[in-house]
PDB file of C-alpha atoms in Angstrom:
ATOM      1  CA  UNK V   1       0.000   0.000   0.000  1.00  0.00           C
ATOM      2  CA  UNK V   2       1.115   3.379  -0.338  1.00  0.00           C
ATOM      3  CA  UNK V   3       2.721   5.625   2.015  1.00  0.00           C
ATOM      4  CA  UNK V   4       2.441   9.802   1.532  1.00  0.00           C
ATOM      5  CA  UNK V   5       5.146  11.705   3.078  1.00  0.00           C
ATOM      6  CA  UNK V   6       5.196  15.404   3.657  1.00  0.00           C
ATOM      7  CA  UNK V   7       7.832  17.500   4.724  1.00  0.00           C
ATOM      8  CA  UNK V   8       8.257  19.932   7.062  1.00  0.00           C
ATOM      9  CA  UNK V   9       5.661  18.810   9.416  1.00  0.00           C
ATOM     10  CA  UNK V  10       5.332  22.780  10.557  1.00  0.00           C
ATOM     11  CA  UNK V  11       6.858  26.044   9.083  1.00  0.00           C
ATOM     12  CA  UNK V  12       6.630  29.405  10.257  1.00  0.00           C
ATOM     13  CA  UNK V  13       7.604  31.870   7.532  1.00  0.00           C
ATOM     14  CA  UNK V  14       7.136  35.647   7.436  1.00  0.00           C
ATOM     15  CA  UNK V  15       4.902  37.607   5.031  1.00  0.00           C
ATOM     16  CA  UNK V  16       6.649  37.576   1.651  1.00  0.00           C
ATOM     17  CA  UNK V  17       9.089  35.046   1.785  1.00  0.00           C
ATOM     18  CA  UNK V  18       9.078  31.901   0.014  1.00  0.00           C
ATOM     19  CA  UNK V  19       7.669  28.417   0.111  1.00  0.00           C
ATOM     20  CA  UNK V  20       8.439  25.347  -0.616  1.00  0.00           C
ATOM     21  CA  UNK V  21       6.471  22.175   0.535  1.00  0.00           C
ATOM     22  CA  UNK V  22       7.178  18.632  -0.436  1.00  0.00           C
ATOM     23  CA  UNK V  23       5.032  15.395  -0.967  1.00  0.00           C
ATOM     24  CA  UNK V  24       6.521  11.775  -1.933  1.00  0.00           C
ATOM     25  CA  UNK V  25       4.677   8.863  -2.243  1.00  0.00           C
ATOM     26  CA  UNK V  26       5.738   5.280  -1.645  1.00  0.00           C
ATOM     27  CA  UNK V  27       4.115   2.244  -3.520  1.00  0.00           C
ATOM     28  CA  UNK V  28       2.815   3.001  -6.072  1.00  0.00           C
ATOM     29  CA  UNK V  29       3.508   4.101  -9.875  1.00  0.00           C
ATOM     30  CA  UNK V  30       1.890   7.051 -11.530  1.00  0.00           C
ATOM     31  CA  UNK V  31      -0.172   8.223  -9.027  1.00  0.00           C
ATOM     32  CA  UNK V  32      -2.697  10.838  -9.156  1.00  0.00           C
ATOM     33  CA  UNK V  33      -1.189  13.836  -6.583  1.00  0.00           C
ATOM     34  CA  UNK V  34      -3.353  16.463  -5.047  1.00  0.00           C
ATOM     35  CA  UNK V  35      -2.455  19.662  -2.632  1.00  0.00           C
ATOM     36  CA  UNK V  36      -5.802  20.638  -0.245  1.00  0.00           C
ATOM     37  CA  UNK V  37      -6.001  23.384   2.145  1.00  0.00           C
ATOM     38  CA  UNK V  38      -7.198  23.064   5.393  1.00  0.00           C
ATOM     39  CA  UNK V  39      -8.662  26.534   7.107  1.00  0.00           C
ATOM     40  CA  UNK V  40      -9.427  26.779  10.807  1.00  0.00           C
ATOM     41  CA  UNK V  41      -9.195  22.853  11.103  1.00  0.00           C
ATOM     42  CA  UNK V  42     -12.337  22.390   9.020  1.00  0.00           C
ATOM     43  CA  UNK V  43     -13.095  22.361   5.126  1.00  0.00           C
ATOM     44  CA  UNK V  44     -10.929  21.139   2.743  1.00  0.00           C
ATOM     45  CA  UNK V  45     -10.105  23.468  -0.446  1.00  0.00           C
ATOM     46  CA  UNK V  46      -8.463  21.316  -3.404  1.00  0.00           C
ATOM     47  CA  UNK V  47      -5.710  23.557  -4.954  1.00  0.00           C
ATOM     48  CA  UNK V  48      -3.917  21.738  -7.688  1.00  0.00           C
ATOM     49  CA  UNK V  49      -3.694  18.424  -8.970  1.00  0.00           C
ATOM     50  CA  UNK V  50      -1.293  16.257 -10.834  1.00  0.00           C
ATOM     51  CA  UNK V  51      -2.085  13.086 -13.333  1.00  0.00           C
ATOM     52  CA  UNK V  52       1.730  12.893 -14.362  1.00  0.00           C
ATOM     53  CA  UNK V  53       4.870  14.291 -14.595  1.00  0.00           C
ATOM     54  CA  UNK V  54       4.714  17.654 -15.329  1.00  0.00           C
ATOM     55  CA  UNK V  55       0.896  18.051 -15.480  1.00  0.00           C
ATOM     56  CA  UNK V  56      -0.283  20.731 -12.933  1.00  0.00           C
ATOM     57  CA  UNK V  57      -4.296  21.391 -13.244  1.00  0.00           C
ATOM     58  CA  UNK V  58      -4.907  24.856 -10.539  1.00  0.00           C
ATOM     59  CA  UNK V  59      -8.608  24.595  -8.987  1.00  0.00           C
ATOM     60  CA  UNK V  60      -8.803  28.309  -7.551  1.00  0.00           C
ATOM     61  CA  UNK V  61      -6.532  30.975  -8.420  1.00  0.00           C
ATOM     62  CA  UNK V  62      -4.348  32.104  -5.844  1.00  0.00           C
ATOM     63  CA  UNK V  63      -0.488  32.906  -4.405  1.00  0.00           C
ATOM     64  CA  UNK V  64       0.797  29.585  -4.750  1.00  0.00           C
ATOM     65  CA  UNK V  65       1.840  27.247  -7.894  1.00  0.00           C
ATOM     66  CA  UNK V  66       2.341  23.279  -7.571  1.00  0.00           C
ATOM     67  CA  UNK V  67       4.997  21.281  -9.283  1.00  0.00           C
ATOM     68  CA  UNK V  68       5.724  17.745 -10.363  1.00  0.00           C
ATOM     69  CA  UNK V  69       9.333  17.098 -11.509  1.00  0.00           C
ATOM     70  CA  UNK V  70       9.032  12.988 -10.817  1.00  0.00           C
ATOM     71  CA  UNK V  71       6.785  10.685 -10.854  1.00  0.00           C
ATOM     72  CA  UNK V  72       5.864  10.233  -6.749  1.00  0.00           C
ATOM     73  CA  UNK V  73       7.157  14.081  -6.087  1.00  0.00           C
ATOM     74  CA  UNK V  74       4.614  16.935  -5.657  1.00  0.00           C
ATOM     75  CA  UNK V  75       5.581  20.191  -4.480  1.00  0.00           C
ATOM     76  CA  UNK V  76       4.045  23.249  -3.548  1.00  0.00           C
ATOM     77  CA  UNK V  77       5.325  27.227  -3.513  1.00  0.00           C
ATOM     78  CA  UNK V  78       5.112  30.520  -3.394  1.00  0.00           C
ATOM     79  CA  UNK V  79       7.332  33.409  -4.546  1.00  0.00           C
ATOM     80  CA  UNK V  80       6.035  35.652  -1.598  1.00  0.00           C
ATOM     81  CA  UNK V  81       3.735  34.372   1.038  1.00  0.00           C
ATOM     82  CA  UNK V  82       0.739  36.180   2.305  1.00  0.00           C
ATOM     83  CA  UNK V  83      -0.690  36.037   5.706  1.00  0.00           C
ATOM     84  CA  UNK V  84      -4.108  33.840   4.233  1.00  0.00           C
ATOM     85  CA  UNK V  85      -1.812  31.473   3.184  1.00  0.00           C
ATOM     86  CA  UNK V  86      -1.907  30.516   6.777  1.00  0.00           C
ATOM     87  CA  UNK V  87      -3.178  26.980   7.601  1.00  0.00           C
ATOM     88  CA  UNK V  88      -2.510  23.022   7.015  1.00  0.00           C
ATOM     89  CA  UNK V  89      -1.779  21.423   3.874  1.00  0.00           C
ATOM     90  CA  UNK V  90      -2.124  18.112   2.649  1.00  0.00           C
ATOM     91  CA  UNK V  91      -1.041  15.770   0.009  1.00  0.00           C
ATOM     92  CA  UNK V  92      -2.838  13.230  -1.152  1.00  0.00           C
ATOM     93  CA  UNK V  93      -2.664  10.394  -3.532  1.00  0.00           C
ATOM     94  CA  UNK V  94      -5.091   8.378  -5.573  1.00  0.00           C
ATOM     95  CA  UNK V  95      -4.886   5.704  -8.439  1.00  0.00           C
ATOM     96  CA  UNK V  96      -7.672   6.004 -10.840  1.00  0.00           C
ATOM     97  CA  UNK V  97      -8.701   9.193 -11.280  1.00  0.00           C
ATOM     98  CA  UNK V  98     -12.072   7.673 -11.817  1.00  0.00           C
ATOM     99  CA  UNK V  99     -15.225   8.199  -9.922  1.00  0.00           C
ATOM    100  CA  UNK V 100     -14.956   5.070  -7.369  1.00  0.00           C
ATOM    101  CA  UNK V 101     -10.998   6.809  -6.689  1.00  0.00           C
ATOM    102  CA  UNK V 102     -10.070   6.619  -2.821  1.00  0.00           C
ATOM    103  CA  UNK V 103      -7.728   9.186  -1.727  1.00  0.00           C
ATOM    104  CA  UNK V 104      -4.807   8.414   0.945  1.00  0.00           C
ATOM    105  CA  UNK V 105      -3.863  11.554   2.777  1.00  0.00           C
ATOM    106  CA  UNK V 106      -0.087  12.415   3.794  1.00  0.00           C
ATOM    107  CA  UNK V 107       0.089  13.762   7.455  1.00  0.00           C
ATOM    108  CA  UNK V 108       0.149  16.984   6.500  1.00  0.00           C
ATOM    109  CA  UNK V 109       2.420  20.560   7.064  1.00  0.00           C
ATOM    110  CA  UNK V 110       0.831  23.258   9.446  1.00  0.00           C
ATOM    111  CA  UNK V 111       1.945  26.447   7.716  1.00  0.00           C
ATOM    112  CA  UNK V 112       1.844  29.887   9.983  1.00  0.00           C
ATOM    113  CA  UNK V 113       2.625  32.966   7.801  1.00  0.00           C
ATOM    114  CA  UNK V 114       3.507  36.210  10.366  1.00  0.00           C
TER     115      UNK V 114
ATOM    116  CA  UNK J   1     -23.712  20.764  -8.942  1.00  0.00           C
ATOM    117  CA  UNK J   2     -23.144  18.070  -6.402  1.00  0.00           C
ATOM    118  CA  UNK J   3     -22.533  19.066  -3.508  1.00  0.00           C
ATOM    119  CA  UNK J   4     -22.433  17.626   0.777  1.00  0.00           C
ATOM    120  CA  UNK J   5     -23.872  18.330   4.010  1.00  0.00           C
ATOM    121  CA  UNK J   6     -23.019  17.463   7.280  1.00  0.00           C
ATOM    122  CA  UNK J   7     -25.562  19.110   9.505  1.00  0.00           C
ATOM    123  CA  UNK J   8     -23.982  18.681  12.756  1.00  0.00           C
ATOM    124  CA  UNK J   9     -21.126  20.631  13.388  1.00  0.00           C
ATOM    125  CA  UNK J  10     -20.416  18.521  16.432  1.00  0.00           C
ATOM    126  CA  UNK J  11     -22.391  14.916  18.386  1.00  0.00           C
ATOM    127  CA  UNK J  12     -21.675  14.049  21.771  1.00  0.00           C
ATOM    128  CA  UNK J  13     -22.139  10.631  22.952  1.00  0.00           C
ATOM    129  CA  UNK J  14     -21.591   8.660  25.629  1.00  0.00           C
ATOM    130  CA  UNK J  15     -19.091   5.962  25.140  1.00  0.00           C
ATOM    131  CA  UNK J  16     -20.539   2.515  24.340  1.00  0.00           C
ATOM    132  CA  UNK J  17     -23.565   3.914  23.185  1.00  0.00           C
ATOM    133  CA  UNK J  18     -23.995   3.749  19.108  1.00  0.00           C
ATOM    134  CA  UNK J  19     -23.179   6.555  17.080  1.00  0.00           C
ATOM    135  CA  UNK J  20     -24.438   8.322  14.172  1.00  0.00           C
ATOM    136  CA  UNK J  21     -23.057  11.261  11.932  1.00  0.00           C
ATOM    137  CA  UNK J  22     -25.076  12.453   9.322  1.00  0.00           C
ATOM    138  CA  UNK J  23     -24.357  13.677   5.867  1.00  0.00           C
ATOM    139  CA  UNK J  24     -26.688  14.345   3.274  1.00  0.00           C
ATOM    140  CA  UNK J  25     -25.655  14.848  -0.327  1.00  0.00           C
ATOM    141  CA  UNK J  26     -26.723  16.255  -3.580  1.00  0.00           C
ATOM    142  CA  UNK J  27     -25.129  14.493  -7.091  1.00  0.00           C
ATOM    143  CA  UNK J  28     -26.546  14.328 -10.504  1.00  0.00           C
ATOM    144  CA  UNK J  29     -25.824  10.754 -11.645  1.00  0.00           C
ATOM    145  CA  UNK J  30     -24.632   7.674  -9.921  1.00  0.00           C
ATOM    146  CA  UNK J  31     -23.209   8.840  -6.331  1.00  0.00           C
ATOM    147  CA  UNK J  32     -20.001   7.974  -4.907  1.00  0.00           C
ATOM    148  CA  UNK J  33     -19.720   8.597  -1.258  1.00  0.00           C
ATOM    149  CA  UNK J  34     -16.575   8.494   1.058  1.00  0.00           C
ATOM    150  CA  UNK J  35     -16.033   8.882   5.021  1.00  0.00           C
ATOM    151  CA  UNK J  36     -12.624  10.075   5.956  1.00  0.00           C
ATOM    152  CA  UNK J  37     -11.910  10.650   9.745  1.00  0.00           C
ATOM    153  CA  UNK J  38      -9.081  13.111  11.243  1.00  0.00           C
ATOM    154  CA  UNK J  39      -7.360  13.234  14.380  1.00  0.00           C
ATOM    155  CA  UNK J  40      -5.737  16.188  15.921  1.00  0.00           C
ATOM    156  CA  UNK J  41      -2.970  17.723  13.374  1.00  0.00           C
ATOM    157  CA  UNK J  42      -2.846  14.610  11.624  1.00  0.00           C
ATOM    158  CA  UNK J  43      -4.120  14.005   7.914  1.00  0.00           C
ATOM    159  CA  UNK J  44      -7.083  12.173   6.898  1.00  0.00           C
ATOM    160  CA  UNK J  45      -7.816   8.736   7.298  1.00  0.00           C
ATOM    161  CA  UNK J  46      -9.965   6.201   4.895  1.00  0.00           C
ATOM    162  CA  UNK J  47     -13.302   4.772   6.542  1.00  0.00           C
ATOM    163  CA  UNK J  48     -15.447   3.579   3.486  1.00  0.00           C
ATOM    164  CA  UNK J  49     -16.972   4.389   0.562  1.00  0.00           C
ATOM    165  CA  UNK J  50     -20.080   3.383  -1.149  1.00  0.00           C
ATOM    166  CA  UNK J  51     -19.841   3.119  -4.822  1.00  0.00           C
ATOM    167  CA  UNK J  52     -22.233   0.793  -5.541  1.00  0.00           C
ATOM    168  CA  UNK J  53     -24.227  -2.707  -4.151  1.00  0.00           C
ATOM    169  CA  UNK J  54     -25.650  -2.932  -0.481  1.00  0.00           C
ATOM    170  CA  UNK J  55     -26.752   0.108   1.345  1.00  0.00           C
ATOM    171  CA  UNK J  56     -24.942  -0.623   4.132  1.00  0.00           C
ATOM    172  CA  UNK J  57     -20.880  -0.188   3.445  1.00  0.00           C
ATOM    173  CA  UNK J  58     -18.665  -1.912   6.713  1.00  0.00           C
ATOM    174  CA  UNK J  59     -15.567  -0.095   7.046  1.00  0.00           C
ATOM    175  CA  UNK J  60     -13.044   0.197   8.862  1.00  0.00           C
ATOM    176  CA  UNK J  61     -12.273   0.107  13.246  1.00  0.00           C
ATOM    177  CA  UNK J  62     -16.252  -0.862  13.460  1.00  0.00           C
ATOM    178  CA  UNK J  63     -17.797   1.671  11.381  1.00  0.00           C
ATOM    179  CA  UNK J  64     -20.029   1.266   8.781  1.00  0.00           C
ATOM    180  CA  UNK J  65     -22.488   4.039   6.592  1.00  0.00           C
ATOM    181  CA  UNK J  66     -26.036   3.231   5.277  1.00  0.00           C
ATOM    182  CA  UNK J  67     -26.355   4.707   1.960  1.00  0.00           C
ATOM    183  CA  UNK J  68     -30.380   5.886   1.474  1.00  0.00           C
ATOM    184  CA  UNK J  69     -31.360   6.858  -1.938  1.00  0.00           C
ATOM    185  CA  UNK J  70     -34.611   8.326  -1.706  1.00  0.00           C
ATOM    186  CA  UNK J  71     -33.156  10.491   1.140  1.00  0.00           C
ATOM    187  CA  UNK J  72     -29.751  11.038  -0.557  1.00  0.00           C
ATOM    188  CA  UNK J  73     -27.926  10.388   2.660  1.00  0.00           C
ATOM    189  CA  UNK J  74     -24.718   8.083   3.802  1.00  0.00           C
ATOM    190  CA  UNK J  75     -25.098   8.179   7.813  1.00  0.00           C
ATOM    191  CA  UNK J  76     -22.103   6.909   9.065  1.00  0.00           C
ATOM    192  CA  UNK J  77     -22.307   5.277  12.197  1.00  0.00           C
ATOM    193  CA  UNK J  78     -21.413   2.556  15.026  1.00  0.00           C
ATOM    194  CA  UNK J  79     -23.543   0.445  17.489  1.00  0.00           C
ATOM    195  CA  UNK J  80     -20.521   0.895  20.397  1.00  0.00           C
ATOM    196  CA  UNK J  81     -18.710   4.184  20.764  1.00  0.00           C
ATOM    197  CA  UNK J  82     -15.082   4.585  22.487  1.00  0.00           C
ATOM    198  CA  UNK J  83     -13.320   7.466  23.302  1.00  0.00           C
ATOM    199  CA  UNK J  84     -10.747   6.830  20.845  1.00  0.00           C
ATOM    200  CA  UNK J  85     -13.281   7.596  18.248  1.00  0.00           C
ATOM    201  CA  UNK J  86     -13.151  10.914  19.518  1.00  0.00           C
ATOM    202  CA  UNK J  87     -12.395  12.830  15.876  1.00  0.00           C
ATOM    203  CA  UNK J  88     -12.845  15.097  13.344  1.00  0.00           C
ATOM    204  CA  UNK J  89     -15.561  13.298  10.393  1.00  0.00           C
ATOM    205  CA  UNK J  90     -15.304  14.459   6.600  1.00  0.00           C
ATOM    206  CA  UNK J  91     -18.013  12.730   4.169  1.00  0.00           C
ATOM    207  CA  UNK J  92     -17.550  13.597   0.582  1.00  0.00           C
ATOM    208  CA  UNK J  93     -18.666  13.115  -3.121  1.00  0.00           C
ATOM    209  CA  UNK J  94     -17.153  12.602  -5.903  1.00  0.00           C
ATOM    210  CA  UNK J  95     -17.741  15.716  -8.507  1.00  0.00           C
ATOM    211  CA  UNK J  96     -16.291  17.011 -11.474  1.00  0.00           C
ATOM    212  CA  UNK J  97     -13.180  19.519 -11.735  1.00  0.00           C
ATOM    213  CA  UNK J  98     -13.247  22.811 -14.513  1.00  0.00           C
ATOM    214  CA  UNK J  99     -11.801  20.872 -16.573  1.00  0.00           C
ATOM    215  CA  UNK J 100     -13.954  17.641 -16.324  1.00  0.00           C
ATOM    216  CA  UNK J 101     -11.842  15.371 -14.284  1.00  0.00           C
ATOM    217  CA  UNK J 102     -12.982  14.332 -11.023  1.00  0.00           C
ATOM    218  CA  UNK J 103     -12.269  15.848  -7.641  1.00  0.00           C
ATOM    219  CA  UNK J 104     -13.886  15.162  -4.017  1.00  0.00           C
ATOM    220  CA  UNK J 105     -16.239  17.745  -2.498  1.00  0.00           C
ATOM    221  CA  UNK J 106     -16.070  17.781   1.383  1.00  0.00           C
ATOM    222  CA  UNK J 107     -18.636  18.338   3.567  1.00  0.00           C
ATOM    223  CA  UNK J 108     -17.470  21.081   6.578  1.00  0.00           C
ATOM    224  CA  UNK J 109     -16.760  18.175   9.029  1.00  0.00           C
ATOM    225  CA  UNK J 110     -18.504  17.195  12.093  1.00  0.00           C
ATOM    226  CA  UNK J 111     -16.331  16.836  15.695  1.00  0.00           C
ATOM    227  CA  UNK J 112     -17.234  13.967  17.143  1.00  0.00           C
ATOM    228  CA  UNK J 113     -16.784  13.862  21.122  1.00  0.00           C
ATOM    229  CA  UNK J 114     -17.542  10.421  23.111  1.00  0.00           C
ATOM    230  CA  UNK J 115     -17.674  10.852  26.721  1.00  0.00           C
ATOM    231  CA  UNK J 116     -15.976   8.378  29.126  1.00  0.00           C
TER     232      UNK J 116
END
């Protein structure tokens, strides 16, 4: 089965610098990769998702961008951060893509921007 | 547009007594229905998911979710509560993204407290 790892487990950054969050997957081969927000410990927000190397689809637009440079390796930044950037990201994976997809969730990075 | 409701933003129970969080959705087509539950500053875990067959879906530590058509709702629930089930619940749906693939839509979550 597949294990999501995320890394750092918490950053605190300061208004406008820059981000960089990292997702790897283990066990599995040409995953599907998705970044979600997480605001005030409640409602999820999908942000970008992946269906290959290289293939970034955004679902709002916003101050960050998403990244895919191999296979089990997502990544999320940000030039300049801005305080709503605040709260907890996670990475998950899926395998189909298809309606009956289950997603496995990474532990997640709790991001505070000051 | 399909869409998820969980009503209850929190349930208390008292532990070995059965539990029940609700979620009602709205889907045009065949619905697909997950139950993810999070613990404290952790991500989200798998429960079940009901894609299609028998209304009721067993899942995971003891849970299981009746799927109702005519009411569009997946209840999840569990005839003995612990305290360990003490959690954050997410159900969800499967919709469709801009550009047509397909994406889960949560519902806001519902804090689940059981009471030693």
């Amino acid at each position: 089965s597949q294990t999501i790892h995320q890394w750092p487990a918490t950053l605190v950054q300061p208004v406008g610098s820059p981000l960089s969050l990292e997702c790897t997957v283990e066990g599995t081969s040409n995953p599907n990769l998705y970044w979600y927000r997480q605001a005030a410990g409640r409602g999820l927000q999908l942000l970008f998702y992946s269906v290959g190397i290289g293939q970034i689809s955004s679902e709002v637009p916003q101050n960050l961008s998403a990244s895919r440079p191999q296979d089990r390796q997502f990544i999320l930044s940000s030039k300049k951060l801005l305080l709503s950037d605040s709260g907890f990201y996670l990475c998950a994976c899926g395998a189909s893509g298809g309606p009956e997809e289950t997603q496995y969730f990474g532990p997640g990075t709790r991001l505070l921007v000051l | 547009a399909q869409s998820v409701a969980q009503p209850e933003d929190q349930v208390n129970v008292a532990e070995g007594n059965p539990l029940t969080v609700k979620c009602t959705y709205s889907v045009s087509g065949n619905p697909y229905l997950f139950w993810y539950v999070q613990y404290p500053n952790r991500g989200l875990q798998f429960l079940l998911k009901y894609i299609t067959g028998d209304n009721l879906v067993k899942g995971s530590y003891g849970f299981e979710a009746e799927f109702n058509k005519s009411q569009t709702s997946f209840h999840l629930k569990k005839p003995s509560a612990l305290v360990s089930d003490s959690a954050l619940y997410f159900c969800a749906v499967r919709g469709r993204t801009t550009s047509g693939t397909y994406k889960y839509i949560f519902g806001t979550g519902t804090r689940l407290k059981v009471l030693a």
